[in-house]
Amino acid sequence: MPDDTTTAKAADPALVHAVNVHKSFHGNEVLKGIDLDVRRGEVVVLLGPSGSGKTTFLRCINQLESIDGGRIWVDGELMGYADKGGTLHRLTDRQIAAQRRDIGMCFQRFNLFPHKTALENIMEAPVHVKGQSREQARVRGMELLERVGLKDRPSAYPAQLSGGQQQRVAIARALAMDPKLMLFDEPTSALDPELVGEVLDVMRGLARTGMTMIVVTHEMGFARDVADEVVFMDGGVVVEQGAPRAVIDNPQHQRTRNFLRRMRAEQEEFVHAAAALADIPVPDPGAGGAAR
Amino acid sequence: MSTTSTQDRPGPIKARPVPHPGRWVALAVIAVVAAMMLSSFLTNPRWNFPFALQVMNYKPVLNGLLKGTIIGTVGSMVIGIAIGVIVGVMRLSTNPVLRGVSFLYTWFFRGIPRLVLMGILGSGLGFLYPKFDIGPLPFSQQLAHALGLHGDLTIFTLNVNQFSSTIIMGIVGLGLSEGAYMAEIARAGILSVDPGQNEAAQALGMAPGKTMRRIVLPQAMRVIVPPTGNETIAMVKDTSLLSALPLITELYFQTNAVGTRTLQIMPTYVAATAWYLIICSVLMVGQSYLEKYFGRGFGAPSKKAQQKLTKIGADH
C-alpha cells in the first residue's frame, strides 16, 4: 500500500533517522553510537552476532527501550522526547504510547494475547486504541487474516495454532493499526525449520506492497532477496552497510567475513544433516544461499 | 520416515491391565470404617439429628445465615477484592509514594487479627469519634473557626455509634482486612503474566492503564481466581467473628444461642457445621466455573471445544 496520505511529509525521504544512538544496561554499553537512515518503502535487514545490539536498537526505535544518548526520529517526530527550544522533555508514557501507534512490531516469541482468539487479537488495538467500531475492525481483521493465509482460523486461540501460524497472526495484528513502519525482531528464530518459509513468504509479500521494514534476522536468503540495504552490526556499532550483494557476497571487513563464514558453515551443516535424513544427494551449496 | 501399509497394521492391543490389589484392600478398610461410623450415627441417640435439622430451619438461625453470614461474606469479599486489586496494582507502580502506601496498608491489615479489628471498629471507633463531620475541605472546622464563621462548614454528620454494631461496620472491617490479603494475591497474579504481553500491548500503542485492564489483569485472573476462592471460603467462616462487634444476626451466634438455651449443645454444632458445608459446596461449584472462564486459551481445550473444532475440520 503506497502511502499517499502524507504527501507533505513524503518530501523527506528518510522515514527513520537515527543519529549517534547510545544505550547502556547497568553500565554495560550495548549501543555505541548507531547512525541509520531508512527511506520510505525500504527494507533494511540488521545482521550481526548475538549480543551485537541489533535487537536493542530495534526496541529503541519504538521506545520499548529508552536511549541514553543521540536522537531517533520516525517520520519527522522525535521519539520519546519533546524538544522545547533546545531543552529535551521526556514524554509521558501515554504520549509515548501515542507515538508507537504508527509503528508495528513483531517479536521473536510472537507475544499474541493468549486469552483472545486470532481475530480478537487483531481487533484489539483498532477498537481499543484507535476507537474503530467493532464491525469495521472485524471486517478489516478478516481481510488481514486472509492476507496472511489464515482466513479459516479466526476463532482459534493462540495455543491451538502452530508457531508459524501464530507469527502470521502477529503480523496481521501489527498491520491492523496501518503502520508506516514495521519492525521485526528475529521473527523466525523461534520456529521449527519447516515453518520458517510461511512467515518469510508473508514478509516478502508485505515488502512488495511498499511497506517500510526493519528486520533483525539470521535468514541470509531473505536478506539477499528482499533487503534494499543490509546493515552489519557487531559490538554495538555498525561495521558495514550497503546493498545485500555488496555486504553478503563481498564484505569489506574481517568481522563481517567471520560472521558470514560462521553462518554459512551452520547452514551447510543443516543442509547436509537434512540431506542425510532424507537420503538424497547433497546439492552443491552454490554461492552460500543453499539453505533456503 | 518409515512406511507402514494398512495391511500389516496391528489391531488394538489386548493385554491384561496391571493388577491393583492395594486399591481393593483400601476399599475394604474404608468400607468397614464407614459402616462403623454410620452405625454409631444411627444408634447413638445423643446425635439427635432431628433436633439438629429443626435448628437448621429455625427462623432466627436462617435470619442469621442470610443477613450475617451470606451478606457479610459477599459484601466483605466485594470490598476486599476491589481494595486488593487497587492496592496490588499500586504495589507494582512506578510511583514510589503509591508503593509505600500499599506496603503500609498490607503491613497493617495483615498484621492485626480480625477478632481484634472487630473489637476496635465495634467499640473503639465510636468511643474515639462518636460523630464524623464531613466538610467540603480538609480541616473545615478549624478553617471555619479561624475565619470566624458561625457555622462549621459541615455538610453532613455521620453518627458512628449508629453503625458500630451493624452488618455495615462488619463488612467494612472484614473487607479492609481481606483487601490486604487480596492485594498480595493480585500482585502475584500480575507478576505471573509474561512481560512480553505488556510489550506487545505497548508496541500496539496501548497506554499503560488500558494495558493493565485489558491485557494483563484478564490473564492474571487465571492465577488470582483459585486463591480468591480459598479466601472466600475462609471468609464464610470468619463471619462468625461478627459476634465480636457485637452483631448477633449471624449463623454461629444463633445456633449457639439455641444450644445454651436448650442444653442440646452438640446438635446445634451439627446444624452450624451443616450450613457452613452447604455454603462452601455452592461456592466451590461457582469457583470451578470461574476457573474455566478465565482459563480460556490456556492448556488443552475442553472436550466440548475439541468436538466443535473436529466438526468444522479446523484442528490438525
Coordinates of C-alpha atoms in Angstrom, one line a residue:
Chain A
M1 CA 0.0 0.0 0.0
P2 CA 1.9 3.1 -1.1
D3 CA 1.4 5.9 1.3
D4 CA -0.4 8.8 -0.4
T5 CA -1.8 10.5 2.7
T6 CA 1.5 12.1 3.8
T7 CA 2.4 13.8 0.7
A8 CA 3.6 16.8 2.6
K9 CA 6.0 14.7 4.7
A10 CA 6.9 12.5 1.7
A11 CA 9.3 15.3 0.7
D12 CA 11.6 14.0 3.4
P13 CA 12.9 10.7 2.1
A14 CA 14.0 9.3 5.5
L15 CA 11.3 7.7 7.5
V16 CA 13.6 6.6 10.3
H17 CA 16.5 8.9 11.1
A18 CA 18.8 7.7 13.9
V19 CA 21.8 9.7 15.0
N20 CA 24.5 8.6 17.3
V21 CA 22.3 6.4 19.4
H22 CA 23.8 5.2 22.7
K23 CA 22.3 2.7 25.2
S24 CA 23.7 1.0 28.3
F25 CA 22.2 -1.6 30.6
H26 CA 23.6 -1.4 34.1
G27 CA 26.9 0.2 32.9
N28 CA 27.3 -2.2 30.1
E29 CA 27.3 -0.2 26.8
V30 CA 25.2 -2.1 24.3
L31 CA 24.9 0.6 21.6
K32 CA 27.9 2.7 21.0
G33 CA 26.7 5.4 18.6
I34 CA 24.5 4.0 15.9
D35 CA 23.6 6.1 12.8
L36 CA 21.0 4.8 10.5
D37 CA 18.6 6.2 7.9
V38 CA 15.7 4.2 6.5
R39 CA 13.9 5.6 3.5
R40 CA 10.2 5.2 2.8
G41 CA 9.4 1.8 1.3
E42 CA 12.8 0.5 2.0
V43 CA 13.5 -2.9 3.6
V44 CA 16.6 -2.9 5.9
V45 CA 18.0 -6.1 7.4
L46 CA 20.1 -5.9 10.5
L47 CA 22.6 -8.7 10.7
G48 CA 25.1 -9.5 13.4
P49 CA 26.2 -12.0 16.0
S50 CA 24.1 -12.2 19.2
G51 CA 24.9 -9.5 21.6
S52 CA 25.8 -7.1 18.8
G53 CA 22.9 -4.8 19.9
K54 CA 20.7 -5.2 16.8
T55 CA 17.6 -6.2 18.8
T56 CA 18.2 -3.4 21.4
F57 CA 18.5 -0.9 18.6
L58 CA 15.2 -2.1 17.1
R59 CA 13.5 -1.8 20.5
C60 CA 14.9 1.8 20.9
I61 CA 13.2 2.8 17.6
N62 CA 9.7 2.3 19.1
Q63 CA 10.9 3.3 22.6
L64 CA 10.4 -0.1 24.2
E65 CA 13.9 0.9 25.5
S66 CA 14.7 4.5 26.2
I67 CA 18.0 5.7 24.8
D68 CA 20.8 7.3 26.8
G69 CA 22.3 9.4 24.0
G70 CA 21.6 10.5 20.5
R71 CA 18.3 11.1 18.7
I72 CA 15.8 8.9 16.8
W73 CA 13.2 10.5 14.5
V74 CA 10.4 8.5 12.9
D75 CA 8.5 10.3 10.2
G76 CA 9.9 13.6 11.4
E77 CA 8.9 13.0 15.0
L78 CA 11.5 12.9 17.8
M79 CA 10.9 9.6 19.6
G80 CA 10.5 9.7 23.4
Y81 CA 11.2 13.4 23.9
A82 CA 9.8 16.8 23.1
D83 CA 12.4 19.3 22.0
K84 CA 11.2 22.7 23.5
G85 CA 13.7 25.3 22.5
G86 CA 16.7 23.1 22.7
T87 CA 15.7 21.5 26.0
L88 CA 14.6 17.9 25.9
H89 CA 11.5 17.0 28.0
R90 CA 10.8 13.3 28.5
L91 CA 7.3 12.4 27.2
T92 CA 4.8 10.7 29.4
D93 CA 4.0 7.0 29.0
R94 CA 0.7 8.0 27.4
Q95 CA 2.4 10.3 24.8
I96 CA 5.0 7.6 24.0
A97 CA 2.2 5.1 23.5
A98 CA 0.6 7.5 21.0
Q99 CA 3.9 7.7 19.1
R100 CA 4.0 3.9 18.8
R101 CA 0.6 3.7 17.1
D102 CA 2.2 4.1 13.6
I103 CA 4.9 1.6 14.2
G104 CA 4.1 -2.1 14.1
M105 CA 6.3 -4.7 15.8
C106 CA 6.7 -8.5 15.6
F107 CA 8.5 -10.4 18.3
Q108 CA 10.7 -13.5 18.4
R109 CA 8.2 -15.1 20.8
F110 CA 5.1 -13.8 18.9
N111 CA 3.5 -12.5 22.2
L112 CA 0.0 -13.0 21.0
F113 CA -2.6 -12.4 23.7
P114 CA -3.4 -16.0 24.8
H115 CA -6.8 -15.2 26.2
K116 CA -8.1 -13.9 22.9
T117 CA -8.8 -15.6 19.6
A118 CA -6.8 -14.9 16.5
L119 CA -9.4 -12.4 15.2
E120 CA -9.8 -10.8 18.7
N121 CA -6.0 -10.3 18.8
I122 CA -6.1 -8.4 15.5
M123 CA -9.2 -6.4 16.6
E124 CA -7.9 -5.4 20.0
A125 CA -5.8 -2.3 19.1
P126 CA -8.0 -0.9 16.3
V127 CA -11.0 -1.0 18.7
H128 CA -9.4 -0.1 22.0
V129 CA -6.6 2.2 20.8
K130 CA -7.9 3.8 17.6
G131 CA -11.5 3.7 18.6
Q132 CA -12.8 2.0 15.4
S133 CA -16.2 0.3 15.6
R134 CA -16.1 -3.5 16.3
E135 CA -17.8 -4.2 12.9
Q136 CA -15.2 -2.2 11.0
A137 CA -12.4 -3.8 12.9
R138 CA -13.9 -7.3 12.3
V139 CA -14.1 -6.8 8.5
R140 CA -10.6 -5.5 8.3
G141 CA -9.4 -8.2 10.7
M142 CA -10.8 -10.9 8.4
E143 CA -9.1 -9.2 5.4
L144 CA -5.8 -9.3 7.2
L145 CA -6.3 -13.0 8.2
E146 CA -6.9 -13.8 4.5
R147 CA -3.8 -11.9 3.5
V148 CA -1.6 -14.0 5.9
G149 CA -3.4 -17.2 4.8
L150 CA -5.4 -17.9 7.9
K151 CA -8.9 -16.9 6.9
D152 CA -10.3 -20.2 8.2
R153 CA -8.9 -19.8 11.7
P154 CA -10.4 -16.6 13.1
S155 CA -11.7 -18.2 16.3
A156 CA -8.6 -20.3 17.1
Y157 CA -6.8 -19.4 20.3
P158 CA -3.0 -18.9 20.0
A159 CA -2.4 -22.2 21.9
Q160 CA -4.3 -24.0 19.1
L161 CA -2.0 -22.6 16.3
S162 CA 1.4 -23.6 15.2
G163 CA 4.3 -21.3 15.7
G164 CA 4.3 -20.2 12.1
Q165 CA 0.5 -19.5 12.2
Q166 CA 1.0 -17.5 15.5
Q167 CA 3.6 -15.3 13.9
R168 CA 1.4 -14.7 10.9
V169 CA -1.4 -13.6 13.2
A170 CA 1.1 -11.4 15.0
I171 CA 2.0 -9.8 11.7
A172 CA -1.7 -9.3 10.9
R173 CA -2.2 -7.8 14.4
A174 CA 0.5 -5.2 13.8
L175 CA -0.8 -4.4 10.3
A176 CA -4.3 -3.7 11.7
M177 CA -3.0 -0.4 13.0
D178 CA -2.0 0.6 9.5
P179 CA 1.6 1.3 10.5
K180 CA 4.1 3.4 8.5
L181 CA 6.9 1.2 9.7
M182 CA 7.2 -2.5 10.6
L183 CA 9.9 -3.7 13.0
F184 CA 10.6 -7.5 13.0
D185 CA 12.7 -8.9 15.9
E186 CA 14.0 -12.3 14.8
P187 CA 10.5 -13.3 13.6
T188 CA 11.6 -16.8 12.6
S189 CA 14.2 -17.7 15.2
A190 CA 11.7 -19.5 17.5
L191 CA 10.2 -21.5 14.7
D192 CA 10.7 -25.1 13.6
P193 CA 12.7 -25.1 10.3
E194 CA 9.7 -26.2 8.2
L195 CA 7.6 -23.3 9.4
V196 CA 10.1 -20.6 8.6
G197 CA 9.1 -20.4 4.9
E198 CA 5.5 -19.5 5.5
V199 CA 6.4 -16.5 7.7
L200 CA 9.1 -15.3 5.3
D201 CA 6.6 -15.5 2.4
V202 CA 4.2 -13.2 4.3
M203 CA 7.0 -10.8 4.9
R204 CA 8.1 -10.9 1.2
G205 CA 4.5 -10.1 0.3
L206 CA 4.5 -7.2 2.7
A207 CA 7.7 -5.8 1.3
R208 CA 6.2 -5.9 -2.2
T209 CA 3.4 -3.7 -1.1
G210 CA 5.9 -1.0 -0.3
M211 CA 5.9 -1.3 3.5
T212 CA 9.0 0.2 5.2
M213 CA 10.5 -2.6 7.2
I214 CA 13.5 -3.1 9.6
V215 CA 14.2 -6.7 10.1
V216 CA 16.6 -8.4 12.5
T217 CA 17.1 -11.9 11.2
H218 CA 19.6 -14.6 10.5
E219 CA 17.9 -15.7 7.3
M220 CA 20.5 -14.9 4.7
G221 CA 18.3 -15.9 1.8
F222 CA 15.7 -13.4 2.9
A223 CA 18.3 -10.7 3.3
R224 CA 19.7 -11.3 -0.1
D225 CA 16.3 -11.5 -1.9
V226 CA 14.3 -8.8 -0.2
A227 CA 16.5 -6.3 1.5
D228 CA 17.3 -3.0 -0.1
E229 CA 20.1 -2.5 2.4
V230 CA 21.9 -4.8 4.8
V231 CA 23.4 -3.4 8.0
F232 CA 26.0 -5.5 9.8
M233 CA 26.4 -4.7 13.5
D234 CA 28.9 -6.0 15.9
G235 CA 29.8 -4.9 19.4
G236 CA 27.3 -2.1 19.4
V237 CA 28.5 -0.3 16.3
V238 CA 27.6 -0.6 12.6
V239 CA 30.6 -2.3 11.0
E240 CA 29.4 -2.0 7.4
Q241 CA 26.3 -1.4 5.4
G242 CA 25.2 -1.4 1.8
A243 CA 23.3 -3.4 -0.8
P244 CA 22.9 -7.1 0.1
R245 CA 25.1 -8.3 -2.7
A246 CA 27.9 -6.0 -1.6
V247 CA 27.7 -6.8 2.1
I248 CA 26.9 -10.6 1.9
D249 CA 29.0 -11.6 -1.1
N250 CA 31.8 -9.1 -0.9
P251 CA 32.2 -8.0 2.7
Q252 CA 35.0 -5.4 3.3
H253 CA 35.6 -6.0 7.0
Q254 CA 37.1 -9.0 8.7
R255 CA 34.4 -9.1 11.4
T256 CA 31.7 -9.3 8.7
R257 CA 33.6 -12.1 6.9
N258 CA 34.0 -14.1 10.1
F259 CA 30.3 -13.8 10.9
L260 CA 29.2 -14.8 7.4
R261 CA 31.6 -17.7 7.3
R262 CA 30.1 -19.0 10.6
M263 CA 26.6 -18.6 9.3
R264 CA 27.4 -20.4 6.1
A265 CA 29.1 -23.3 8.0
E266 CA 25.9 -23.7 10.1
Q267 CA 23.7 -23.6 7.1
E268 CA 25.8 -26.1 5.2
E269 CA 25.8 -28.4 8.2
F270 CA 22.0 -28.1 8.3
V271 CA 21.7 -28.9 4.6
H272 CA 24.0 -31.9 5.0
A273 CA 22.0 -33.2 8.0
A274 CA 18.7 -32.7 6.2
A275 CA 20.0 -34.4 3.1
A276 CA 21.3 -37.4 5.2
L277 CA 17.9 -37.8 6.8
A278 CA 16.1 -37.6 3.5
D279 CA 18.7 -39.9 1.9
I280 CA 19.2 -37.7 -1.1
P281 CA 22.5 -36.5 -2.7
V282 CA 23.8 -33.2 -1.3
P283 CA 23.3 -30.4 -3.7
D284 CA 26.1 -28.0 -4.4
P285 CA 25.8 -25.2 -1.9
G286 CA 26.5 -22.7 -4.7
A287 CA 27.1 -19.2 -3.5
G288 CA 26.2 -19.9 0.0
G289 CA 22.4 -19.5 -0.3
A290 CA 21.6 -23.2 -0.3
A291 CA 19.8 -23.4 2.9
R292 CA 16.7 -21.9 1.5
Chain B
M1 CA 10.2 -41.6 7.6
S2 CA 9.2 -45.3 7.8
T3 CA 6.4 -46.6 5.7
T4 CA 3.6 -48.7 7.1
S5 CA 0.9 -50.2 4.8
T6 CA -2.6 -50.6 6.2
Q7 CA -2.4 -54.3 5.7
D8 CA 0.2 -55.1 8.4
R9 CA -1.1 -52.5 10.8
P10 CA -1.9 -54.5 14.0
G11 CA -5.3 -54.4 15.8
P12 CA -5.6 -52.8 19.2
I13 CA -3.6 -54.5 21.9
K14 CA -5.5 -56.9 24.1
A15 CA -3.5 -57.2 27.3
R16 CA -4.4 -57.8 31.0
P17 CA -4.2 -54.5 32.9
V18 CA -1.7 -54.0 35.8
P19 CA -3.3 -55.6 38.9
H20 CA -4.1 -53.1 41.8
P21 CA -4.6 -55.3 44.9
G22 CA -3.9 -52.3 47.2
R23 CA -6.9 -50.5 45.9
W24 CA -9.2 -53.3 46.9
V25 CA -7.6 -53.6 50.4
A26 CA -8.0 -49.9 50.9
L27 CA -11.6 -50.0 49.8
A28 CA -12.4 -52.8 52.2
V29 CA -10.9 -51.0 55.1
I30 CA -12.7 -47.7 54.3
A31 CA -16.0 -49.5 53.9
V32 CA -15.7 -51.1 57.3
V33 CA -14.8 -47.8 59.0
A34 CA -17.6 -46.0 57.2
A35 CA -20.1 -48.7 58.2
M36 CA -19.0 -48.3 61.9
M37 CA -19.4 -44.5 61.7
L38 CA -22.9 -44.8 60.1
S39 CA -24.0 -47.3 62.7
S40 CA -22.9 -45.0 65.5
F41 CA -24.7 -42.1 63.9
L42 CA -27.9 -44.2 63.8
T43 CA -27.7 -45.8 67.2
N44 CA -26.3 -43.1 69.4
P45 CA -29.4 -41.0 70.4
R46 CA -27.2 -38.1 71.6
W47 CA -26.5 -37.1 68.0
N48 CA -30.2 -36.1 67.9
F49 CA -30.3 -35.3 64.1
P50 CA -34.0 -34.5 64.1
F51 CA -33.3 -31.7 66.5
A52 CA -30.3 -30.5 64.5
L53 CA -32.5 -30.4 61.4
Q54 CA -35.0 -28.3 63.4
V55 CA -32.3 -25.9 64.4
M56 CA -31.1 -25.5 60.8
N57 CA -34.6 -24.4 59.9
Y58 CA -35.2 -22.3 63.0
K59 CA -36.2 -18.7 61.9
P60 CA -33.5 -16.7 63.8
V61 CA -30.9 -19.2 62.6
L62 CA -32.0 -18.7 59.0
N63 CA -32.1 -15.0 59.5
G64 CA -28.5 -15.0 60.9
L65 CA -27.4 -17.2 58.0
L66 CA -28.7 -14.8 55.4
K67 CA -28.2 -11.4 57.0
G68 CA -24.9 -12.1 58.8
T69 CA -23.1 -15.0 57.1
I70 CA -24.1 -14.7 53.5
I71 CA -24.4 -10.9 53.1
G72 CA -21.3 -10.5 55.3
T73 CA -19.3 -12.8 53.0
V74 CA -20.5 -11.3 49.8
G75 CA -20.1 -7.7 51.0
S76 CA -16.7 -8.1 52.5
M77 CA -15.3 -10.1 49.6
V78 CA -16.5 -7.4 47.1
I79 CA -14.8 -4.7 49.1
G80 CA -11.8 -6.9 49.7
I81 CA -11.3 -7.8 46.0
A82 CA -11.8 -4.1 45.0
I83 CA -9.2 -2.9 47.5
G84 CA -6.9 -5.9 46.8
V85 CA -6.7 -5.2 43.0
I86 CA -6.1 -1.4 43.6
V87 CA -3.5 -2.0 46.3
G88 CA -1.9 -4.8 44.4
V89 CA -1.5 -2.6 41.3
M90 CA -0.3 0.3 43.4
R91 CA 2.4 -2.0 44.9
L92 CA 3.8 -2.6 41.4
S93 CA 3.5 1.1 40.4
T94 CA 6.5 3.1 39.3
N95 CA 5.3 5.8 41.7
P96 CA 7.2 5.4 45.0
V97 CA 4.5 7.1 47.1
L98 CA 1.9 4.7 45.9
R99 CA 4.2 1.7 46.5
G100 CA 4.9 2.9 50.1
V101 CA 1.2 3.4 50.8
S102 CA 0.2 0.0 49.6
F103 CA 3.1 -1.6 51.6
L104 CA 1.8 0.1 54.8
Y105 CA -1.7 -0.9 54.1
T106 CA -0.8 -4.6 53.7
W107 CA 1.5 -4.5 56.7
F108 CA -1.2 -3.0 59.0
F109 CA -4.3 -5.0 58.0
R110 CA -2.5 -8.3 57.6
G111 CA -0.9 -7.8 61.0
I112 CA -4.0 -7.3 63.1
P113 CA -6.3 -10.3 63.9
R114 CA -9.8 -9.9 62.6
L115 CA -11.2 -10.5 66.1
V116 CA -9.3 -7.5 67.4
L117 CA -10.3 -5.5 64.4
M118 CA -13.9 -6.2 65.1
G119 CA -13.5 -5.0 68.6
I120 CA -11.8 -1.8 67.5
L121 CA -14.4 -1.0 64.9
G122 CA -17.4 -2.1 67.1
S123 CA -16.5 -0.3 70.3
G124 CA -13.3 1.7 69.9
L125 CA -14.1 3.8 66.9
G126 CA -17.4 5.0 68.3
F127 CA -15.6 5.9 71.6
L128 CA -12.9 7.9 69.8
Y129 CA -15.2 9.6 67.2
P130 CA -18.8 9.5 68.2
K131 CA -19.6 11.7 65.2
F132 CA -17.8 12.2 61.8
D133 CA -18.4 15.7 60.5
I134 CA -17.9 15.7 56.7
G135 CA -16.9 19.1 55.3
P136 CA -16.1 20.4 51.9
L137 CA -12.4 21.0 52.7
P138 CA -9.8 19.3 54.8
F139 CA -9.7 20.9 58.3
S140 CA -13.1 22.5 57.6
Q141 CA -13.9 23.1 61.3
Q142 CA -10.5 24.7 62.1
L143 CA -10.8 26.7 58.9
A144 CA -14.3 28.0 59.8
H145 CA -13.1 28.9 63.3
A146 CA -10.0 30.7 62.0
L147 CA -12.2 32.7 59.6
G148 CA -14.7 33.5 62.3
L149 CA -17.7 31.9 60.5
H150 CA -20.8 31.0 62.5
G151 CA -21.3 27.5 61.1
D152 CA -18.5 25.0 60.9
L153 CA -18.9 24.2 57.2
T154 CA -20.1 20.7 57.9
I155 CA -22.1 19.2 55.1
F156 CA -23.4 16.2 57.0
T157 CA -22.6 14.3 60.2
L158 CA -22.2 10.6 60.5
N159 CA -23.3 9.1 63.8
V160 CA -20.7 6.4 64.2
N161 CA -22.4 4.7 67.2
Q162 CA -25.5 4.1 65.0
F163 CA -23.3 1.9 62.7
S164 CA -20.9 0.3 65.1
S165 CA -22.9 -2.8 65.7
T166 CA -24.4 -3.3 62.3
I167 CA -23.5 -5.5 59.3
I168 CA -22.2 -2.4 57.5
M169 CA -19.4 -1.9 60.0
G170 CA -18.8 -5.7 59.9
I171 CA -18.5 -5.7 56.1
V172 CA -16.2 -2.7 56.2
G173 CA -13.9 -4.3 58.8
L174 CA -13.7 -7.7 57.2
G175 CA -13.3 -6.1 53.8
L176 CA -10.4 -3.9 54.9
S177 CA -8.7 -6.9 56.3
E178 CA -9.4 -9.0 53.2
G179 CA -8.1 -6.3 51.0
A180 CA -4.6 -6.8 52.5
Y181 CA -4.6 -10.5 51.6
M182 CA -6.2 -9.9 48.2
A183 CA -3.5 -7.3 47.4
E184 CA -0.8 -10.0 47.7
I185 CA -2.8 -12.4 45.6
A186 CA -3.4 -9.8 42.9
R187 CA 0.3 -8.8 42.9
A188 CA 1.3 -12.4 42.5
G189 CA -1.2 -12.8 39.6
I190 CA 0.0 -9.7 37.8
L191 CA 3.7 -10.8 38.2
S192 CA 2.8 -14.2 36.7
V193 CA 1.9 -12.7 33.3
D194 CA 4.6 -12.9 30.7
P195 CA 6.3 -9.4 30.4
G196 CA 6.1 -10.0 26.6
Q197 CA 2.4 -9.4 26.9
N198 CA 3.0 -5.9 28.2
E199 CA 5.5 -5.2 25.5
A200 CA 3.1 -6.4 22.7
A201 CA 0.4 -4.2 24.0
Q202 CA 2.8 -1.2 24.3
A203 CA 4.1 -1.8 20.8
L204 CA 0.4 -1.5 19.6
G205 CA 0.3 1.9 21.1
M206 CA -1.8 0.9 24.1
A207 CA -1.5 3.2 27.1
P208 CA -0.3 1.7 30.4
G209 CA -3.7 1.8 32.2
K210 CA -5.5 0.2 29.4
T211 CA -2.8 -2.5 29.0
M212 CA -3.3 -3.4 32.7
R213 CA -7.1 -3.5 32.4
R214 CA -7.4 -5.3 29.0
I215 CA -4.3 -7.4 28.7
V216 CA -2.6 -8.1 32.0
L217 CA -5.4 -8.4 34.5
P218 CA -7.6 -10.8 32.5
Q219 CA -4.6 -13.1 32.2
A220 CA -3.7 -12.6 35.9
M221 CA -7.2 -13.7 36.8
R222 CA -6.3 -17.3 35.9
V223 CA -3.8 -17.2 38.8
I224 CA -5.9 -15.0 41.0
V225 CA -9.2 -17.0 41.0
P226 CA -8.1 -20.2 42.9
P227 CA -6.7 -18.4 45.9
T228 CA -9.6 -16.0 45.9
G229 CA -11.9 -19.0 46.1
N230 CA -9.9 -20.1 49.1
E231 CA -10.2 -16.6 50.7
T232 CA -14.0 -16.6 50.1
I233 CA -14.4 -19.9 51.8
A234 CA -12.3 -18.7 54.7
M235 CA -14.4 -15.6 54.9
V236 CA -17.6 -17.6 55.2
K237 CA -16.2 -19.0 58.4
D238 CA -14.7 -15.7 59.6
T239 CA -18.1 -14.0 59.5
S240 CA -18.6 -15.8 62.8
L241 CA -16.3 -13.1 64.2
L242 CA -19.0 -10.6 63.6
S243 CA -20.3 -11.5 67.0
A244 CA -17.4 -9.6 68.5
L245 CA -18.7 -6.3 67.1
P246 CA -21.2 -7.3 68.7
L247 CA -23.6 -8.4 65.9
I248 CA -25.8 -11.3 66.8
T249 CA -27.6 -11.9 63.5
E250 CA -25.0 -14.3 62.4
L251 CA -25.2 -18.1 62.0
Y252 CA -22.8 -19.4 64.7
F253 CA -24.1 -17.0 67.4
Q254 CA -27.7 -18.0 66.7
T255 CA -27.1 -21.8 66.7
N256 CA -25.0 -21.4 69.9
A257 CA -27.8 -19.4 71.5
V258 CA -30.2 -22.3 70.8
G259 CA -27.7 -24.7 72.3
T260 CA -27.2 -22.8 75.6
R261 CA -31.0 -22.3 75.9
T262 CA -31.9 -26.0 75.3
L263 CA -28.7 -27.6 76.6
Q264 CA -28.6 -29.6 73.4
I265 CA -25.1 -28.3 72.5
M266 CA -23.9 -30.9 70.1
P267 CA -26.9 -30.9 67.7
T268 CA -26.6 -27.2 67.4
Y269 CA -22.9 -27.6 66.4
V270 CA -24.1 -30.1 63.8
A271 CA -26.6 -27.6 62.5
A272 CA -24.0 -24.9 62.1
T273 CA -21.5 -27.3 60.5
A274 CA -24.1 -28.5 58.0
W275 CA -24.9 -24.9 56.9
Y276 CA -21.2 -23.9 56.6
L277 CA -20.5 -27.1 54.5
I278 CA -23.5 -26.4 52.2
I279 CA -22.4 -22.8 51.6
C280 CA -18.8 -23.8 50.9
S281 CA -20.0 -26.5 48.5
V282 CA -22.0 -24.0 46.5
L283 CA -19.0 -21.7 46.4
M284 CA -16.8 -24.4 45.1
V285 CA -19.1 -25.0 42.1
G286 CA -19.0 -21.3 41.3
Q287 CA -15.2 -21.3 41.6
S288 CA -14.9 -24.1 39.0
Y289 CA -17.0 -22.1 36.5
L290 CA -14.9 -19.0 37.0
E291 CA -11.7 -21.0 36.5
K292 CA -13.0 -22.4 33.3
Y293 CA -13.9 -18.9 32.0
F294 CA -10.5 -17.3 32.9
G295 CA -8.6 -20.3 31.8
R296 CA -9.8 -19.9 28.2
G297 CA -7.0 -20.1 25.6
F298 CA -4.7 -21.9 28.1
G299 CA -3.8 -25.5 28.2
A300 CA -5.8 -28.1 26.3
P301 CA -9.2 -27.0 25.0
S302 CA -12.2 -28.6 26.8
K303 CA -13.8 -31.7 25.4
K304 CA -16.7 -29.8 24.0
A305 CA -14.5 -27.2 22.3
Q306 CA -12.4 -30.1 20.7
Q307 CA -15.5 -31.7 19.3
K308 CA -16.6 -28.4 17.8
L309 CA -13.1 -28.0 16.2
T310 CA -13.2 -31.5 14.8
K311 CA -16.6 -30.9 13.4
I312 CA -15.5 -27.9 11.3
G313 CA -12.3 -29.7 10.5
A314 CA -10.3 -26.9 12.0
D315 CA -7.9 -28.9 14.1
H316 CA -5.0 -30.9 12.8

